[in-house]
Coordinates of C-alpha atoms in Angstrom, one line a residue:
X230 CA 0.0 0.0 0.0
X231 CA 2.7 2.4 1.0
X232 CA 4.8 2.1 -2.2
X233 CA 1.5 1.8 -4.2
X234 CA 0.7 6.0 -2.5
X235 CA 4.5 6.6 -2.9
X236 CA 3.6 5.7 -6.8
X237 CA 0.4 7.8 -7.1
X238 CA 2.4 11.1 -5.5
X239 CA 5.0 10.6 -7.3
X240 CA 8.0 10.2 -5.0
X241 CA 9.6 7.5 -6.1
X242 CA 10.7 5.6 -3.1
X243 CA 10.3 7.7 -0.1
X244 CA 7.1 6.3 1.0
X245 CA 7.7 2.9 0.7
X246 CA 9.0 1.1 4.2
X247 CA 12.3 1.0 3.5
X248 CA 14.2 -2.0 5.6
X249 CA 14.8 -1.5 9.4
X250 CA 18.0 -0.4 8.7
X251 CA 20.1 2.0 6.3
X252 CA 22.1 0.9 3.2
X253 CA 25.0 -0.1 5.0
X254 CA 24.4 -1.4 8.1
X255 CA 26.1 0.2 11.6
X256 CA 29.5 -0.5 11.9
X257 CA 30.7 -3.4 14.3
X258 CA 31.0 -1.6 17.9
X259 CA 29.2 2.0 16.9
X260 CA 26.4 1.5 19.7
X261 CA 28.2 1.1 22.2
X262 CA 30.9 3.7 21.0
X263 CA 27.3 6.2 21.5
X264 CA 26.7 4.9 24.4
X265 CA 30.4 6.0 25.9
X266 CA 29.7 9.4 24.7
X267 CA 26.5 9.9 25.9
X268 CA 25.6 6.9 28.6
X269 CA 23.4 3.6 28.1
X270 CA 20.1 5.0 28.9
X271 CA 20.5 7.8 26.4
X272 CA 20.8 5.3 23.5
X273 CA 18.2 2.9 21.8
X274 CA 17.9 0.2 18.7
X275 CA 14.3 -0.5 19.9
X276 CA 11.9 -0.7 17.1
X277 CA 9.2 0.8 18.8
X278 CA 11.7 3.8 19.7
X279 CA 13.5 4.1 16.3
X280 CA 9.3 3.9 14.4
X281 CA 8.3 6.7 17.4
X282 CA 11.1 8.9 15.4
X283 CA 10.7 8.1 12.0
X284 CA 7.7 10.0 11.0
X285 CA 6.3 13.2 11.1
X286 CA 2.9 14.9 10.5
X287 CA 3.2 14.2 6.5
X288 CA 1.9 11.4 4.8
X289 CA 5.4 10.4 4.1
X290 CA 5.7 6.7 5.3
X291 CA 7.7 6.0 8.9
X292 CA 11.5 5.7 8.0
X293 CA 13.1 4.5 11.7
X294 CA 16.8 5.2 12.3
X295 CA 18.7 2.5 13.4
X296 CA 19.7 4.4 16.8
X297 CA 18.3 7.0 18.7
X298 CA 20.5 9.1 20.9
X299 CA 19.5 11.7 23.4
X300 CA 22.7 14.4 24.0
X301 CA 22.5 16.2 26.5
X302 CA 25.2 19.2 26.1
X303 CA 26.6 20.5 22.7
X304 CA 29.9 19.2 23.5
X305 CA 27.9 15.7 23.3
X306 CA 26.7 16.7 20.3
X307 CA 30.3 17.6 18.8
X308 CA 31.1 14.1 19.7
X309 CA 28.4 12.1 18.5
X310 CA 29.1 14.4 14.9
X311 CA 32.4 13.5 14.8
X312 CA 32.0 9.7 15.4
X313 CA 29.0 9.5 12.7
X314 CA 31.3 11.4 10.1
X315 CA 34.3 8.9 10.8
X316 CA 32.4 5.8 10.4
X317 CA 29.8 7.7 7.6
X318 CA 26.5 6.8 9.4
X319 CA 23.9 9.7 8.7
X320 CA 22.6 11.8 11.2
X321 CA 19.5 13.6 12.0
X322 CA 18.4 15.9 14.4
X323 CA 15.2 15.9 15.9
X324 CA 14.0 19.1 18.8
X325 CA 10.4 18.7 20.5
X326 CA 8.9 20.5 17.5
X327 CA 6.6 18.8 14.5
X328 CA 7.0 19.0 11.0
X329 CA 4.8 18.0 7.9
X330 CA 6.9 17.8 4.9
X331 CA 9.0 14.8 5.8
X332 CA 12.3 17.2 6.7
X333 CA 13.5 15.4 10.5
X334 CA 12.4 11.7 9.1
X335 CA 15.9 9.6 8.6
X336 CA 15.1 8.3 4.8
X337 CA 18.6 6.8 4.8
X338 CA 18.8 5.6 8.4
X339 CA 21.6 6.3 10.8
X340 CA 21.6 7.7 14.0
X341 CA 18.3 9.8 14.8
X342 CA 19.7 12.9 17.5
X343 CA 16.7 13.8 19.9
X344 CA 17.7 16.4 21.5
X345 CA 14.7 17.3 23.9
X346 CA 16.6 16.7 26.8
X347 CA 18.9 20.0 26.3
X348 CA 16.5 22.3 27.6
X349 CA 18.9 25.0 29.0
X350 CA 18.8 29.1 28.2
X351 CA 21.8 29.9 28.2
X352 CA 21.7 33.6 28.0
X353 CA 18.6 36.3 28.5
X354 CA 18.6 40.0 28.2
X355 CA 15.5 42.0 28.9
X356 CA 16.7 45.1 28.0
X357 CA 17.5 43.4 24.7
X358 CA 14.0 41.4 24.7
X359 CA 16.8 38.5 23.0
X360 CA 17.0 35.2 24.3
X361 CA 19.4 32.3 23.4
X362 CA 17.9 28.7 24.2
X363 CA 18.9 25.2 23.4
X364 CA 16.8 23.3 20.9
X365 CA 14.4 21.9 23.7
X366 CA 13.6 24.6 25.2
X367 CA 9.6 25.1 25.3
X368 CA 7.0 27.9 25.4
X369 CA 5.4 28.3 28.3
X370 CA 2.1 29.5 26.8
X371 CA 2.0 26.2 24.8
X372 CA 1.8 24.4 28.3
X373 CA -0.5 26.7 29.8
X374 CA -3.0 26.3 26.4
X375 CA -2.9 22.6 27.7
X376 CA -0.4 21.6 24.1
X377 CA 2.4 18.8 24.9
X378 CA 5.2 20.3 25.1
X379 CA 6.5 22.5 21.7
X380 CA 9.6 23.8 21.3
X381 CA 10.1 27.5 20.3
X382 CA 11.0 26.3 16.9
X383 CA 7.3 24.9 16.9
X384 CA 6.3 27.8 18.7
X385 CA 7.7 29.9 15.7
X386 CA 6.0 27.6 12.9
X387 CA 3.0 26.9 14.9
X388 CA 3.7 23.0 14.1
X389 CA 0.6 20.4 15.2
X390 CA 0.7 19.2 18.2
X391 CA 1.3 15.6 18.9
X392 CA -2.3 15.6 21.0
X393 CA -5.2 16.9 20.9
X394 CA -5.8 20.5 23.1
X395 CA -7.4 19.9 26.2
X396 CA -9.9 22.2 27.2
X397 CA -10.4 23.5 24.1
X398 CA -14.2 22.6 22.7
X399 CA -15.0 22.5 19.5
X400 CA -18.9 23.6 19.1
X401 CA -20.5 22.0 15.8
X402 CA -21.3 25.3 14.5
X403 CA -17.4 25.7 14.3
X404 CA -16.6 23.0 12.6
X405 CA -19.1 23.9 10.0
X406 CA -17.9 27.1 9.6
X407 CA -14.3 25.9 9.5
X408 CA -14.9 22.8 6.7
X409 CA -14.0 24.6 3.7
X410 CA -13.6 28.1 5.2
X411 CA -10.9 30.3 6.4
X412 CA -9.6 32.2 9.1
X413 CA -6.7 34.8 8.7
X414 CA -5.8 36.8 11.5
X415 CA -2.7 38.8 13.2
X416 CA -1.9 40.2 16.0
X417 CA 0.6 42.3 18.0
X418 CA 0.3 41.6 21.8
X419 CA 1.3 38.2 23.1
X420 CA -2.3 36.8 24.6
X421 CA -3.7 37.7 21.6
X422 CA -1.4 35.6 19.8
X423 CA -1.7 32.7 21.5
X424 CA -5.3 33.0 21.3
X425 CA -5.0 32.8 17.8
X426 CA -2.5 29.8 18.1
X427 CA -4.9 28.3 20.1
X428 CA -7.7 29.0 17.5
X429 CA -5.5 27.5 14.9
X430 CA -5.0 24.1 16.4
X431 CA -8.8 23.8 17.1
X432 CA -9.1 24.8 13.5
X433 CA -6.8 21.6 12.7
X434 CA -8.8 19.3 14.9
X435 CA -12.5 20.4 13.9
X436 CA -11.1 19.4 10.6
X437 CA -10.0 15.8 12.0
X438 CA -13.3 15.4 14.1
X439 CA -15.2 15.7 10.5
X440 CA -13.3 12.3 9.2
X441 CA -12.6 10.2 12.3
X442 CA -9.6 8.2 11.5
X443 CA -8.2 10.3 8.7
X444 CA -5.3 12.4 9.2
X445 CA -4.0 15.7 8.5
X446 CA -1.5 17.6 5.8
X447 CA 0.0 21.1 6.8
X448 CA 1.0 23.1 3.3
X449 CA 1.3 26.5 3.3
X450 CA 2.8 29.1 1.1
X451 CA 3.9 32.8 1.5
X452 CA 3.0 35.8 -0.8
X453 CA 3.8 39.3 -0.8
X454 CA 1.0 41.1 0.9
X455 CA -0.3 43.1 -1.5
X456 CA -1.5 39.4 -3.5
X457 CA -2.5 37.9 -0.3
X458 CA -6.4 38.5 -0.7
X459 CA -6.3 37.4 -4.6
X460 CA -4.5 34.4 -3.5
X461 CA -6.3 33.6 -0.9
X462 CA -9.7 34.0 -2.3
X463 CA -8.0 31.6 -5.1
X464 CA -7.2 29.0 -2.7
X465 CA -10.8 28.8 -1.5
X466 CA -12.5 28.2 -4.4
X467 CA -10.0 25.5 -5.1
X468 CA -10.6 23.9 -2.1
X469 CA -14.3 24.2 -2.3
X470 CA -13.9 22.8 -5.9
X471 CA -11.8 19.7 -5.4
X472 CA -13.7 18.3 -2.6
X473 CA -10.8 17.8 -0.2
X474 CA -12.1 18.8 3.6
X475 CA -9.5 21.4 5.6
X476 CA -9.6 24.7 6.7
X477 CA -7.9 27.6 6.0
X478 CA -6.0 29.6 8.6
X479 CA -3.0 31.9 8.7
X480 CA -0.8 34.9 9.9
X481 CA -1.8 37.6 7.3
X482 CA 1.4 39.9 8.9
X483 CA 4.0 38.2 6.7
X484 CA 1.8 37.2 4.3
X485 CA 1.9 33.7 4.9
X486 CA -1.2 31.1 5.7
X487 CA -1.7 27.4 5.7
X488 CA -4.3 24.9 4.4
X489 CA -5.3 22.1 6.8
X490 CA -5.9 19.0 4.6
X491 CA -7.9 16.3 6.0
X492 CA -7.6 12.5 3.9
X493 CA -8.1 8.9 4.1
X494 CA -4.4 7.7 4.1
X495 CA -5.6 4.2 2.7
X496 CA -8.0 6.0 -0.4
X497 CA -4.8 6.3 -3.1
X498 CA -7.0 8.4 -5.4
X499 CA -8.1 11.4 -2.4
X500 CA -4.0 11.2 -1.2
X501 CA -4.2 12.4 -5.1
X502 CA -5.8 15.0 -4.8
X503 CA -4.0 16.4 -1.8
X504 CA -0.9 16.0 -3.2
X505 CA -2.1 17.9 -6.5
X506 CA -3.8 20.5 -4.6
X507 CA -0.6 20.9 -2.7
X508 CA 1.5 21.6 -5.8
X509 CA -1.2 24.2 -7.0
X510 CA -0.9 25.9 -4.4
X511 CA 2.8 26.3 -4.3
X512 CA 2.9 26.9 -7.9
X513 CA 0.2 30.1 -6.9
X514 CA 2.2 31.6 -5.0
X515 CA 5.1 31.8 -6.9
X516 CA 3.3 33.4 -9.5
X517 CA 2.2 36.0 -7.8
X518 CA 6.0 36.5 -6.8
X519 CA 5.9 34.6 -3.4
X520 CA 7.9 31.2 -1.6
X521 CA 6.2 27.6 -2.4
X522 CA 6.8 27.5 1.2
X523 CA 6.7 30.1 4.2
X524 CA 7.5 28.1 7.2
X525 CA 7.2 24.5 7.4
X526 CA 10.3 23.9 4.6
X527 CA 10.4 21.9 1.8
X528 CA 11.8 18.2 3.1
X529 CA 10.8 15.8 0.8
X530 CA 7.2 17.1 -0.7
X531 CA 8.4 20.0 -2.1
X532 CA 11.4 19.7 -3.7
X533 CA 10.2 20.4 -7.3
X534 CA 8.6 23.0 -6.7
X535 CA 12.1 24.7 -5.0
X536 CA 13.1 23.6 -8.3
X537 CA 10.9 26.1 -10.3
X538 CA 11.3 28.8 -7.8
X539 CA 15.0 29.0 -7.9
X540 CA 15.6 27.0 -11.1
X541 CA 18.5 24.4 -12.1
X542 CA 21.1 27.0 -10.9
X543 CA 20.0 28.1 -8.1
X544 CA 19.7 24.2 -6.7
X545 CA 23.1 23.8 -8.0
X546 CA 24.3 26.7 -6.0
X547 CA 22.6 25.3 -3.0
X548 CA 24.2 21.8 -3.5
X549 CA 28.1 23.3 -4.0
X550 CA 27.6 24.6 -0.6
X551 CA 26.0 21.6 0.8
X552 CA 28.9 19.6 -0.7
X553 CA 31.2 22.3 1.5
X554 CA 30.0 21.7 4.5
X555 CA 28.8 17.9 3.5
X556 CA 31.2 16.2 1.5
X557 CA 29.7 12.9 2.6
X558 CA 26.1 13.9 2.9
X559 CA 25.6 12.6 6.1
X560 CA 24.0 15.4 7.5
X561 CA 20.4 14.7 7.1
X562 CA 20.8 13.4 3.4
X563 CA 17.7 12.7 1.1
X564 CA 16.2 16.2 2.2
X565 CA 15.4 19.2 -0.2
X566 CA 18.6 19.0 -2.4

């Protein structure tokens, strides 16, 4: 079935379940070599463990690593780098934040680097209203909204959260409004923006609680201001006219906004139809001069559609730099390039 959808949206391989573990399997000796670097308990082969970090909020099949580690300081970190890039094992880092284009899923296997556990800030100046945080750091307002735990990178992207929001009702008139509708808002004061946040998320799950065991597909796009309305008004009509059930909601500020996309992951022809809506979509906003993507990256669902926003030379440009700072692409490899 998986390689069957992988077929219909076009991506090669990527869906299909590739095998427990990468091409070349780990080196003799390299789990316990983690485990002197960062302690026992903060390594793990376990299948459920490695399947818990190979997928995201995409429809993007699970891809396991074939270790999980959990560093705990960036020294660790530099460590666990260094013995990845002498044996060539892949890595991948992971922070307490959700994605839904595939980007933090290990498609080549290798070691999976969680790194909730370094949850330190490091530095704060109020006078400066800057902060400097480790990657799993989380926002307060997301545990007082009643989220799981998100990480200010989530925070930032305004990522799904792994569970639904307690407290939070739904009324049925909402979810009628929201099927097929949108909501674009902004705001300056803090409250005010995690009301919205809050809204958001309901948004997500009044489209979920229309198709009980479906799940959900985050695109979103960014356009200059000025075209938001035209596109957005675009995007509606679309939706309403290829029968695909997901609100619209966004951050009209920057002049970026998402669509919610609710489908039956074992219906071949309605992942269609997301996918294909999803390419619209990016391919609207870049002709009205905007980014196929505004916040949640391009991973593996949109990398043709980086192609025809910066064209052949532009992706070449990206990948001479890549190959500077990668000459082994171990660093997350199979991603965007």
């Amino acid at each position: 079935m998986a390689l069957r959808l992988g077929r219909v949206l076009g991506l090669g391989r990527t869906l299909g379940r590739r095998h427990c573990c990468s091409k070349h399997p780990l080196p003799p000796d390299f789990v316990e070599a983690l485990k002197a670097v960062v302690g026992g308990p903060n390594v793990s082969t376990a299948m459920t463990v490695r399947e818990q970090h190979g997928h995201d909020e995409s429809m993007h099949t699970c891809a396991p690593p074939d270790a999980v580690v959990w560093p705990q300081a960036v020294e660790q970190v530099q460590e666990l780098a260094a013995l990845c890039y002498r044996c060539r094992v892949p890595m991948v880092p992971l922070a307490p934040a959700l994605a839904s284009r595939a980007a933090s899923m290990p498609v080549q296997g290798g070691v999976c680097f969680d790194l909730s556990r370094m949850d330190a800030i490091t530095e704060l100046s109020l006078e400066d209203f800057s902060v400097v945080v480790e990657p799993g750091v989380t926002h307060k307002p997301g545990w007082r909204l009643g989220v799981p735990g998100q990480g200010l990178g989530a925070w930032g992207c305004c990522g799904s959260p792994p569970g639904p929001i307690q407290g939070l009702p739904v009324p049925a008139e909402e979810i009628a409004r929201l099927n097929g509708g949108s909501g674009l808002a902004w705001a300056e004061e803090p409250e005010e923006r995690g009301r919205l946040w809050a809204m958001r998320h309901r948004a997500w799950y009044a489209a979920l609680a229309l198709r009980p065991g479906c799940q959900g597909y985050s695109t979103d796009i960014c356009v200059p201001i000025s075209r938001l309305t035209d596109v957005v008004v675009e995007t509606q009509r679309d939706l309403q006219g290829s029968g695909l059930t997901g609100p619209m909601v966004g951050h009209v500020g920057d002049g970026n906004f998402h669509c919610l996309l609710v489908f039956d992951p074992q219906d071949p022809a309605e992942a269609q139809r997301v996918h294909a809506f999803a390419q619209r979509l990016g391919r609207r906003a870049l002709a009205a001069g905007g980014t196929c993507t505004g916040e949640h990256g391009v991973g593996l669902g949109k990398r043709a559609l980086l192609l025809e926003e910066l064209g052949q030379e532009g992706l070449d440009t990206l990948r001479c730099i890549k190959a500077a700072l990668d000459p082994h692409n171990l660093m997350n490899p199979g991603k965007v390039l």
